[in-house]
Short mmCIF file of C-alpha atoms and ligand atoms in Angstrom, two decimals:
data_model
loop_
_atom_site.label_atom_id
_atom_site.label_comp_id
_atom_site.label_asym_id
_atom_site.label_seq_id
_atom_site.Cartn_x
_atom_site.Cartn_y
_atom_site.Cartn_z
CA UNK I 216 0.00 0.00 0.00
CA UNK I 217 1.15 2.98 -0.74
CA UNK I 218 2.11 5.59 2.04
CA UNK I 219 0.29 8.73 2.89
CA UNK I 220 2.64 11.48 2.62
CA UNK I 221 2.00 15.10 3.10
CA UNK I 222 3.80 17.44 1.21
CA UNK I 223 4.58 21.10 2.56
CA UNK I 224 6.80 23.61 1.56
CA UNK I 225 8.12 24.42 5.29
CA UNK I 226 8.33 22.07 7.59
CA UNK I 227 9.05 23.71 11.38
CA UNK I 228 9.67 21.39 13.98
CA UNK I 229 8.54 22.51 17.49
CA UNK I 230 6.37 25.15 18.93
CA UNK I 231 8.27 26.77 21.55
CA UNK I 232 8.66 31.01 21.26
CA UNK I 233 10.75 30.10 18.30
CA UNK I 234 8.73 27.84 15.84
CA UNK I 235 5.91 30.16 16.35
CA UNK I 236 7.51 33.43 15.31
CA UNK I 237 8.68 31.43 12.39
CA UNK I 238 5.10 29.89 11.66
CA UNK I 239 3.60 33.62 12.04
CA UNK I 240 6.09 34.93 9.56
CA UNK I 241 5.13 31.96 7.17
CA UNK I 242 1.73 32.97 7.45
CA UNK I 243 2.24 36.07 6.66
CA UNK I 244 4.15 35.39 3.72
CA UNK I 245 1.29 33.37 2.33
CA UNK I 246 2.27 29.72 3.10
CA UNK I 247 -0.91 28.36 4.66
CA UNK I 248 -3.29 25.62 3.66
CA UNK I 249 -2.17 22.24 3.70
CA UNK I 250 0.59 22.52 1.27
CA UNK I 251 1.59 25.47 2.77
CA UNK I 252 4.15 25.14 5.86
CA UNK I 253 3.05 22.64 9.25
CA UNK I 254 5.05 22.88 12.78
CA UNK I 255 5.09 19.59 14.18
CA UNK I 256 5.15 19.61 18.03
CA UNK I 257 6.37 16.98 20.57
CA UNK I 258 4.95 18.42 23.72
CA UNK I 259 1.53 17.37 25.21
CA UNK I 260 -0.02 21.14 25.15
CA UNK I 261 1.42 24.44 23.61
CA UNK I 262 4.07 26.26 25.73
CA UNK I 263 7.37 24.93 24.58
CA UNK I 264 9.23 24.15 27.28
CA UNK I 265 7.52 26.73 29.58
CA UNK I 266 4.76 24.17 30.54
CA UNK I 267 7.47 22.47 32.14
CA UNK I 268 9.52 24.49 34.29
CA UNK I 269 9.02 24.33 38.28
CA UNK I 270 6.16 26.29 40.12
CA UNK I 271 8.55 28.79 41.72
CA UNK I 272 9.51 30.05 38.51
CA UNK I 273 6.72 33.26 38.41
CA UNK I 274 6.17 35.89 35.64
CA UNK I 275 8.37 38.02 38.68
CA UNK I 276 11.20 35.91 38.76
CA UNK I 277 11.82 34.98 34.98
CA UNK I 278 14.28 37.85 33.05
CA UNK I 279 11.07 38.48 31.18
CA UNK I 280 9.00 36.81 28.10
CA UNK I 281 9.32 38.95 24.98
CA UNK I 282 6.02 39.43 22.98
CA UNK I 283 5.36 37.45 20.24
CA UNK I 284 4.73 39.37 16.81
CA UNK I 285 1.33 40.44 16.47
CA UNK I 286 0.17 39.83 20.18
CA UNK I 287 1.02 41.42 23.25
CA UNK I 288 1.72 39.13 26.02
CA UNK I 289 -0.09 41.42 28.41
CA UNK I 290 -3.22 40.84 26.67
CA UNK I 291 -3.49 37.17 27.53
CA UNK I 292 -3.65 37.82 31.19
CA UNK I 293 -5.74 38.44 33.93
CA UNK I 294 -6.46 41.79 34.88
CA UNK I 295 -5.57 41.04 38.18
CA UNK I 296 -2.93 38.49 37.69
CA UNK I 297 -0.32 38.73 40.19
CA UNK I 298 3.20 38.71 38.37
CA UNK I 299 4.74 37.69 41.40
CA UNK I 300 2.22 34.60 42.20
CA UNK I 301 1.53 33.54 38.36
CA UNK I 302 3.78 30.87 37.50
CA UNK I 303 5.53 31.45 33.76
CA UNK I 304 4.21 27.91 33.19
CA UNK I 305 0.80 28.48 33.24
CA UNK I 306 1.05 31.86 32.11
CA UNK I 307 3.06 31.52 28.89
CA UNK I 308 1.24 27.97 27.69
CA UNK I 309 -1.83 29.87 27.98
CA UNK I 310 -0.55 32.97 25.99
CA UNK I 311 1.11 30.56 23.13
CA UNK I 312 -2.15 28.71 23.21
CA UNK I 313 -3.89 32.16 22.44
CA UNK I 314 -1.19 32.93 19.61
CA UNK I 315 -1.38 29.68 17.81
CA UNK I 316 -5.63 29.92 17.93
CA UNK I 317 -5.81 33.60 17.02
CA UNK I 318 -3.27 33.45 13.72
CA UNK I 319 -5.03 29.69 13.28
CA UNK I 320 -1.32 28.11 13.44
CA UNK I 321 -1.05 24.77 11.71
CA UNK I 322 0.57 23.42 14.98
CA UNK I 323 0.22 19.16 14.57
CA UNK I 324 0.57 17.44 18.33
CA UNK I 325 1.32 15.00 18.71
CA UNK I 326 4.06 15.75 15.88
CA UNK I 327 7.13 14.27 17.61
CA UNK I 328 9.61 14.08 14.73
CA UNK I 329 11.79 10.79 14.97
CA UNK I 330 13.71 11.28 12.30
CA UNK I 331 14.66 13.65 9.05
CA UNK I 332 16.61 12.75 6.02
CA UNK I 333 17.00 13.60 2.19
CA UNK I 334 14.72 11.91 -0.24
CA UNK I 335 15.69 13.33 -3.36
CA UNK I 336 15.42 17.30 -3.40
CA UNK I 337 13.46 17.23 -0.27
CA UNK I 338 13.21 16.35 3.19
CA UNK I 339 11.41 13.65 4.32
CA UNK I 340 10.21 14.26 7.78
CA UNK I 341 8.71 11.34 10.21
CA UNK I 342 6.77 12.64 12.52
CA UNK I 343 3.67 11.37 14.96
CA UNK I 344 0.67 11.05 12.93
CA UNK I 345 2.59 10.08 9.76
CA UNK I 346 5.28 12.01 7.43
CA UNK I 347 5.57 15.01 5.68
CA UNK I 348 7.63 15.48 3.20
CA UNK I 349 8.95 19.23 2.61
CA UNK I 350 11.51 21.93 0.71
CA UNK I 351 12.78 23.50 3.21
CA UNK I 352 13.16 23.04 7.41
CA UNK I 353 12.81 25.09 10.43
CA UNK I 354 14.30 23.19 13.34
CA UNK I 355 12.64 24.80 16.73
CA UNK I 356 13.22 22.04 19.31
CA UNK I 357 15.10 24.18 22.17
CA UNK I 358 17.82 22.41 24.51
CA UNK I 359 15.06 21.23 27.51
CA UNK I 360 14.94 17.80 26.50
CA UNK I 361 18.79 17.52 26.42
CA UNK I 362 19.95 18.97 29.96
CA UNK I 363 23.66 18.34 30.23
CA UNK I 364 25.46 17.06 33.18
CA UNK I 365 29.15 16.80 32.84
CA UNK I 366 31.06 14.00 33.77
CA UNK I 367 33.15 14.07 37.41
CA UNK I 368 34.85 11.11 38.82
CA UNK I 369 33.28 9.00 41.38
CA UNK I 370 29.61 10.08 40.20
CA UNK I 371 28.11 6.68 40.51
CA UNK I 372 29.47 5.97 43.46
CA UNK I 373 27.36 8.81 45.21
CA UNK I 374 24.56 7.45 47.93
CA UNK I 375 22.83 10.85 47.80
CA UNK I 376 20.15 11.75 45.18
CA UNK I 377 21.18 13.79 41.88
CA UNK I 378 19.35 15.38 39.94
CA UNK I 379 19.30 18.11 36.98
CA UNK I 380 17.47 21.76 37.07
CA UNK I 381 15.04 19.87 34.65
CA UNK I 382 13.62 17.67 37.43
CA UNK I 383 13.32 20.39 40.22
CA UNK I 384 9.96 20.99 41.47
CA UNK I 385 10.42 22.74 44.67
CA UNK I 386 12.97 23.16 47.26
CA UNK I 387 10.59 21.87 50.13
CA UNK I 388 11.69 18.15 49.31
CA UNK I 389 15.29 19.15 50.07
CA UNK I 390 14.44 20.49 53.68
CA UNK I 391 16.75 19.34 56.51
CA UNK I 392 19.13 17.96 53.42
CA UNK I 393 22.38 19.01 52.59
CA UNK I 394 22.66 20.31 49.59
CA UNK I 395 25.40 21.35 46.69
CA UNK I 396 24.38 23.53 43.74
CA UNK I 397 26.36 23.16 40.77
CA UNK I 398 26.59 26.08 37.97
CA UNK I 399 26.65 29.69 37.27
CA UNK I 400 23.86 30.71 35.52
CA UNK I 401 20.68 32.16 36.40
CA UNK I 402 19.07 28.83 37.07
CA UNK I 403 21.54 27.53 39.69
CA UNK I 404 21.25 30.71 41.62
CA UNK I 405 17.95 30.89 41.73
CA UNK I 406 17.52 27.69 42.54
CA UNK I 407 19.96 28.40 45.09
CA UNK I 408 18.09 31.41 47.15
CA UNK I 409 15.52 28.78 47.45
CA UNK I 410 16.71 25.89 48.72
CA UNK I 411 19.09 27.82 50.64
CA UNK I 412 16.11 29.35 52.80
CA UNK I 413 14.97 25.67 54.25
CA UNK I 414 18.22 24.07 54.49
CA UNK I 415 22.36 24.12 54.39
CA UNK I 416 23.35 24.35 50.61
CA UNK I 417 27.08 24.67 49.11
CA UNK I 418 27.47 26.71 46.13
CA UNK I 419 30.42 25.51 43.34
CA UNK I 420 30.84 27.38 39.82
CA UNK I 421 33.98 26.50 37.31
CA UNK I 422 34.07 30.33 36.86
CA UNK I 423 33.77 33.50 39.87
CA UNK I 424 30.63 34.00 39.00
CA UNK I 425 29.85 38.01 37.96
CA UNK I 426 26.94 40.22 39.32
CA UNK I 427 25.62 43.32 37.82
CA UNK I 428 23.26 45.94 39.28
CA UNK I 429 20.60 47.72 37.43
CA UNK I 430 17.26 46.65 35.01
CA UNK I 431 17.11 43.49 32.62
CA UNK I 432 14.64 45.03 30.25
CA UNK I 433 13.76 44.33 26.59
CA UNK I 434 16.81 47.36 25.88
CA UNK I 435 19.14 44.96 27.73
CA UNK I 436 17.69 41.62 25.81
CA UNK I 437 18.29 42.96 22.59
CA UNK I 438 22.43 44.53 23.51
CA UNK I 439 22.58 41.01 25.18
CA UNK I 440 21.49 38.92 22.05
CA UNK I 441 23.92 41.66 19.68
CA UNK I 442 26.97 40.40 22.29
CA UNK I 443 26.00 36.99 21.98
CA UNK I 444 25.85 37.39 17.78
CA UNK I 445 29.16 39.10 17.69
CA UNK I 446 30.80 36.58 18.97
CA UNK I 447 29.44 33.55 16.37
CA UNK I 448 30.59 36.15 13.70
CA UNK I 449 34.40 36.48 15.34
CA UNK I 450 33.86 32.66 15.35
CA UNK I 451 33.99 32.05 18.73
CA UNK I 452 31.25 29.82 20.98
CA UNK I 453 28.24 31.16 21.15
CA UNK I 454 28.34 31.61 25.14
CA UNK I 455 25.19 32.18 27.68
CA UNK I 456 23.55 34.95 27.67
CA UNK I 457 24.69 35.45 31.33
CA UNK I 458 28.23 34.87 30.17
CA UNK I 459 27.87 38.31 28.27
CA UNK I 460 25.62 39.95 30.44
CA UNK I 461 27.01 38.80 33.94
CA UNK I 462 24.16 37.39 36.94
CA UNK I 463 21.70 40.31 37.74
CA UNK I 464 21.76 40.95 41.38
CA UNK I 465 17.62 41.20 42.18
CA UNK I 466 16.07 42.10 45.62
CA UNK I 467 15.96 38.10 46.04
CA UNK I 468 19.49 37.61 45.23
CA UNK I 469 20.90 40.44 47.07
CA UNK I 470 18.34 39.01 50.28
CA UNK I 471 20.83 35.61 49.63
CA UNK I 472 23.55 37.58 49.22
CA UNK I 473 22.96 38.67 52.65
CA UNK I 474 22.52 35.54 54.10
CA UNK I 475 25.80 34.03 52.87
CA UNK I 476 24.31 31.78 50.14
CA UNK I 477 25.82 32.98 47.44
CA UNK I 478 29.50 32.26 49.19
CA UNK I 479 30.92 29.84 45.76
CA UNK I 480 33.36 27.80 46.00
CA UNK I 481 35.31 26.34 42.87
CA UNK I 482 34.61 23.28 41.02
CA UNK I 483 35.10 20.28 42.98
CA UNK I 484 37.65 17.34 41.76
CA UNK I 485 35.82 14.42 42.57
CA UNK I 486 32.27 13.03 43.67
CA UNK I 487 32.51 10.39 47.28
CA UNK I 488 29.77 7.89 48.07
CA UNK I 489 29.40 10.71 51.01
CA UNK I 490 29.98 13.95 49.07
CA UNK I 491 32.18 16.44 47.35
CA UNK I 492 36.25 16.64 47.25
CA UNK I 493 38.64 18.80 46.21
CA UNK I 494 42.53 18.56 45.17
CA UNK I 495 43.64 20.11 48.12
CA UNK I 496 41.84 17.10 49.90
CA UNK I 497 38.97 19.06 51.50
CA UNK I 498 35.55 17.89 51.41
CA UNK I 499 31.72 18.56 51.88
CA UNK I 500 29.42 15.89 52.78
CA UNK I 501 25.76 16.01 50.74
CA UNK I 502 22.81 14.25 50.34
CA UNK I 503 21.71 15.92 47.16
CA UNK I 504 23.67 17.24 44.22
CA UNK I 505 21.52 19.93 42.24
CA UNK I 506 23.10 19.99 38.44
CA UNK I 507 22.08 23.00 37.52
CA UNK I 508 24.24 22.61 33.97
CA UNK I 509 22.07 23.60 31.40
CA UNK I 510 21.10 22.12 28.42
CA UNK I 511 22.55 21.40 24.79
CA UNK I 512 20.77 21.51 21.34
CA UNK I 513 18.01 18.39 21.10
CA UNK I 514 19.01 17.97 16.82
CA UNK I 515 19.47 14.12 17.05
CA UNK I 516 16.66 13.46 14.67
CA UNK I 517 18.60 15.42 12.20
CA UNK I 518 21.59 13.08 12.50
CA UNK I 519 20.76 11.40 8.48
CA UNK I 520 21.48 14.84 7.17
CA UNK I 521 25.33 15.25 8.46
CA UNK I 522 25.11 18.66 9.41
CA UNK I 523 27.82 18.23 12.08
CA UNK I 524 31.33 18.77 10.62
CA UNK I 525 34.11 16.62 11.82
CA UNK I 526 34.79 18.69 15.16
CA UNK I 527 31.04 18.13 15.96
CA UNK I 528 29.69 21.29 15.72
CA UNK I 529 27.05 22.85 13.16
CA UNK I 530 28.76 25.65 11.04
CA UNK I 531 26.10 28.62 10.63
CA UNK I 532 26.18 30.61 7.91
CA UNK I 533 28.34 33.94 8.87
CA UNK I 534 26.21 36.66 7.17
CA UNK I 535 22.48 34.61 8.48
CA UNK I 536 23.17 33.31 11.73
CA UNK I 537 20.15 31.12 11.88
CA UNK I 538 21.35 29.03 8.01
CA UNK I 539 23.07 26.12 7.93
CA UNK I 540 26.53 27.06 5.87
CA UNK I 541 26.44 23.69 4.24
CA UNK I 542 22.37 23.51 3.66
CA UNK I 543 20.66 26.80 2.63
CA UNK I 544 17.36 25.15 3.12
CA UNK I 545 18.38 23.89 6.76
CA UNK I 546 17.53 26.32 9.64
CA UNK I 547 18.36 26.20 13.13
CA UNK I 548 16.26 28.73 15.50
CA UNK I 549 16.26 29.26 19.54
CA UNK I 550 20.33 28.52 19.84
CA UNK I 551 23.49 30.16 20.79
CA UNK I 552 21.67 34.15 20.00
CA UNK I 553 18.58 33.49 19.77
CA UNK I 554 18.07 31.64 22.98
CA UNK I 555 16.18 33.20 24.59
CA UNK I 556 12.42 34.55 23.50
CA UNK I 557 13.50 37.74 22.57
CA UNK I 558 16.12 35.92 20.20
CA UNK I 559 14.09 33.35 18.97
CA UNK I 560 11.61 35.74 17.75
CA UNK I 561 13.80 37.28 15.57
CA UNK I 562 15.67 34.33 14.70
CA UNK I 563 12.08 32.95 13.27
CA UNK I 564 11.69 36.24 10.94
CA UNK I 565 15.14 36.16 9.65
CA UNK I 566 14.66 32.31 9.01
CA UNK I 567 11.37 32.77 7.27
CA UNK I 568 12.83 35.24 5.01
CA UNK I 569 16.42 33.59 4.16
CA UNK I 570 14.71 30.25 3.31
CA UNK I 571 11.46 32.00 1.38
CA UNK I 572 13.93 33.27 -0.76
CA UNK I 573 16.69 30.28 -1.29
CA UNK I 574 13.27 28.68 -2.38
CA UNK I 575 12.12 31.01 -4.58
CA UNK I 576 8.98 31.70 -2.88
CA UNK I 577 9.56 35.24 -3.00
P1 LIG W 264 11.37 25.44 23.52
O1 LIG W 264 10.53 26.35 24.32
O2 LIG W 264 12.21 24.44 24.23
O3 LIG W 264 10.38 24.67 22.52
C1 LIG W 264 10.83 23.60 21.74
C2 LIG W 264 9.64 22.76 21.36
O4 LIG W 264 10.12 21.77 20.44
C3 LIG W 264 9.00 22.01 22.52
O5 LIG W 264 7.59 22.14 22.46
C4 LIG W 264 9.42 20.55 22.30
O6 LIG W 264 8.46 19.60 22.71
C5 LIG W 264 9.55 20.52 20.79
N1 LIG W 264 10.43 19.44 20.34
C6 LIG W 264 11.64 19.05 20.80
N2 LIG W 264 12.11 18.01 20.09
C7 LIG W 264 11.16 17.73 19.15
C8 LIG W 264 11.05 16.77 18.11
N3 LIG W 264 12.01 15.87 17.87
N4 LIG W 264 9.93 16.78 17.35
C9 LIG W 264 8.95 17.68 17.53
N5 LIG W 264 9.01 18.62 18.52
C10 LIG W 264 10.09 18.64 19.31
N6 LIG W 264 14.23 33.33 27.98
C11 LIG W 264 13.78 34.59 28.14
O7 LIG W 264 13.70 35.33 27.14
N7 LIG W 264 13.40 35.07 29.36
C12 LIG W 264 13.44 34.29 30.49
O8 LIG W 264 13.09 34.75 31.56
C13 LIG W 264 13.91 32.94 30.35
N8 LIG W 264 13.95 32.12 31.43
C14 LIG W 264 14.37 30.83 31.26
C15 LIG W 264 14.39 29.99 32.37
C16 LIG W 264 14.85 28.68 32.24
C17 LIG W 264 14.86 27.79 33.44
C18 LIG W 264 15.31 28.20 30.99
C19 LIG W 264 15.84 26.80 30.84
C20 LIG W 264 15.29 29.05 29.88
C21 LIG W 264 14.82 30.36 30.00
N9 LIG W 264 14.77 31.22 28.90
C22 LIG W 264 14.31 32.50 29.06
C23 LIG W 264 15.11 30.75 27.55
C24 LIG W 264 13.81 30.56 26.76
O9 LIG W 264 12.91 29.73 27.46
C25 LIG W 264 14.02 29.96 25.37
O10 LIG W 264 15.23 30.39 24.82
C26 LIG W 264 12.91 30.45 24.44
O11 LIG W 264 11.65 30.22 25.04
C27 LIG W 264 12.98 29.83 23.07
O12 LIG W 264 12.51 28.55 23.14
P2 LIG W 264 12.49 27.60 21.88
O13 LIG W 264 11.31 27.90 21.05
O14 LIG W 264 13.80 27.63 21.23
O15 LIG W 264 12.38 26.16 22.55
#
């Protein structure tokens, strides 16, 4: 029998702040109706990862969710919604719910892609629900599914619990535990103020970490993302945004600065069945390591199109940041600069219009 294959022009995989800016600019540009573009989606509900990050996490304490073109964040919540008590996983599912219903976004879920490869000019894409088969591809599948956590000696032979920033839910389990934080990036510390107010945490970094004073509004986003981009054109790694932008010291932060929780200590050598050691042969005992280590690109599925060059990495086009160098019809959206929403929003225009016209479309 023969098999049912949809064919597309665009094919965007996920529907995180980054597949939909590209989907809305595909729209726009006249690529709707079933052979127009589709975004598959792996996650249950819109939301990208947002549906999944831990309660604490409030509209208040994220760095701030950039508006999607065409609708204002603001307008998808209450009146009386209390930044500081919404959580930013309720709050931005709901608001990419809104934006995919109001611009009628061909969002497929389940669309879990297993796997992409060539078949002949195109791309054959094998998703959930069966395969489409398109001319171009814009990949949108964020880092959350691939949280790193790098490799220290002795790590199995730890009694204590560890676990990654991905499976935090809230620092009430940890009470009465002892507790070391690894990383230096806005998750670990926040993380870290938490747990640090119901029980004894140690904090360890590879790096003195950096705080800066002053506002981390959409001004700051956009100098942050232009640091970030600089440094892909000079050739170097892309870097965290907090690596250019240094850890912003909030009321909450300063509060654990005050407390003593933010006293780091360096990278430890080794991992005990008991705890943490160091070189110099001092230790900390633990019952819980926190990885707070971030996250790297999920492309696996992409692996049949040999994007990576021999050192591993994916070469980006110098002049578009989001193209492929080797595959002009290959784009990669929400990484390096444009991770983060303010990024990926942009990243999704500049993809839309690169590939529309390597296509021909316009
Ligand atoms: P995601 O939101 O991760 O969406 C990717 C989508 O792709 C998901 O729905 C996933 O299910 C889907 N997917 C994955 N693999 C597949 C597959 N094989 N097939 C089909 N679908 C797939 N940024 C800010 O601007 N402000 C902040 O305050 C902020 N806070 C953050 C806090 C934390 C803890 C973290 C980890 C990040 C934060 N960021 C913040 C970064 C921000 O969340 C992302 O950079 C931004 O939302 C862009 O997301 P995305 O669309 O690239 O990916």
């Amino acid at each position: 029998m023969q098999e049912a294959v949809r064919e597309v022009e665009v094919a965007v995989i996920g529907a995180g702040q980054a597949g939909l800016s590209a989907s809305y600019f595909l729209h726009r540009a006249g690529l709707t109706g079933p052979d127009g573009h589709v975004v598959l989606d792996g996650s249950p509900g819109p939301g990208g990862a947002w549906q999944f990050r831990w309660p604490s996490l409030t509209l208040a304490t994220v760095n701030g969710v950039h508006d999607l073109p065409g609708l204002p964040f603001a307008e998808t919540l209450g009146e009386h919604d209390d930044p500081a008590a919404v959580p930013a996983s309720k709050a931005v599912p709901n608001y990419y719910a809104e934006y995919e219903r109001r611009f009628d976004l061909p969002v497929r879920r389940p669309g879990r892609v297993s796997v992409v490869c060539d078949r002949e000019s195109r791309y054959r894409v094998e998703a959930e629900g069966g395969v489409v088969s398109a001319r171009g591809l814009i990949n949108a599948t964020g880092t959350w599914e691939h949280p790193f956590v790098p490799v220290y000696p002795g790590a199995a032979t730890f009694r204590g619990r560890q676990l990654h920033t991905k499976d935090y839910d809230t620092a009430e389990e940890f009470r009465g535990q002892r507790v070391v934080v690894v990383g230096g990036g806005i998750s670990a510390v926040q993380l870290l103020d938490e747990i640090s107010q119901v029980t004894t945490t140690t904090w360890v970094t590879r790096r003195e970490p950096r705080f800066t004073e002053g506002e981390f509004g959409p001004e700051q986003g956009r100098a942050a993302v232009a640091r970030v981009e600089e440094r892909v054109r000079a050739g170097l790694p892309p870097g965290s945004v907090v690596s250019v932008t240094g850890l912003l010291l909030t009321p909450a932060l300063r509060a654990a600065r005050d407390r003593g929780a933010l006293q780091r200590l360096p990278m430890f050598d080794e991992i005990t069945p008991t705890g943490v050691r160091w070189a110099d042969g001092s230790t900390r005992d633990a019952d819980v390591i926190l990885w707070a280590t971030g996250f790297r690109s999920a492309l696996d599925h992409l692996a049949p199109l040999r994007l990576r060059e021999p050192g591993g990495g994916i070469v980006l086009d110098g002049a578009v940041p989001t193209r492929v160098a080797a595959r002009p019809t290959v784009h990669l959206i929400g990484y390096g600069p444009s991770a983060s929403t303010i990024g990926a929003n942009r990243a999704g225009r500049v993809a839309v219009r690169e590939l529309l016209t390597e296509l021909g479309i316009r």
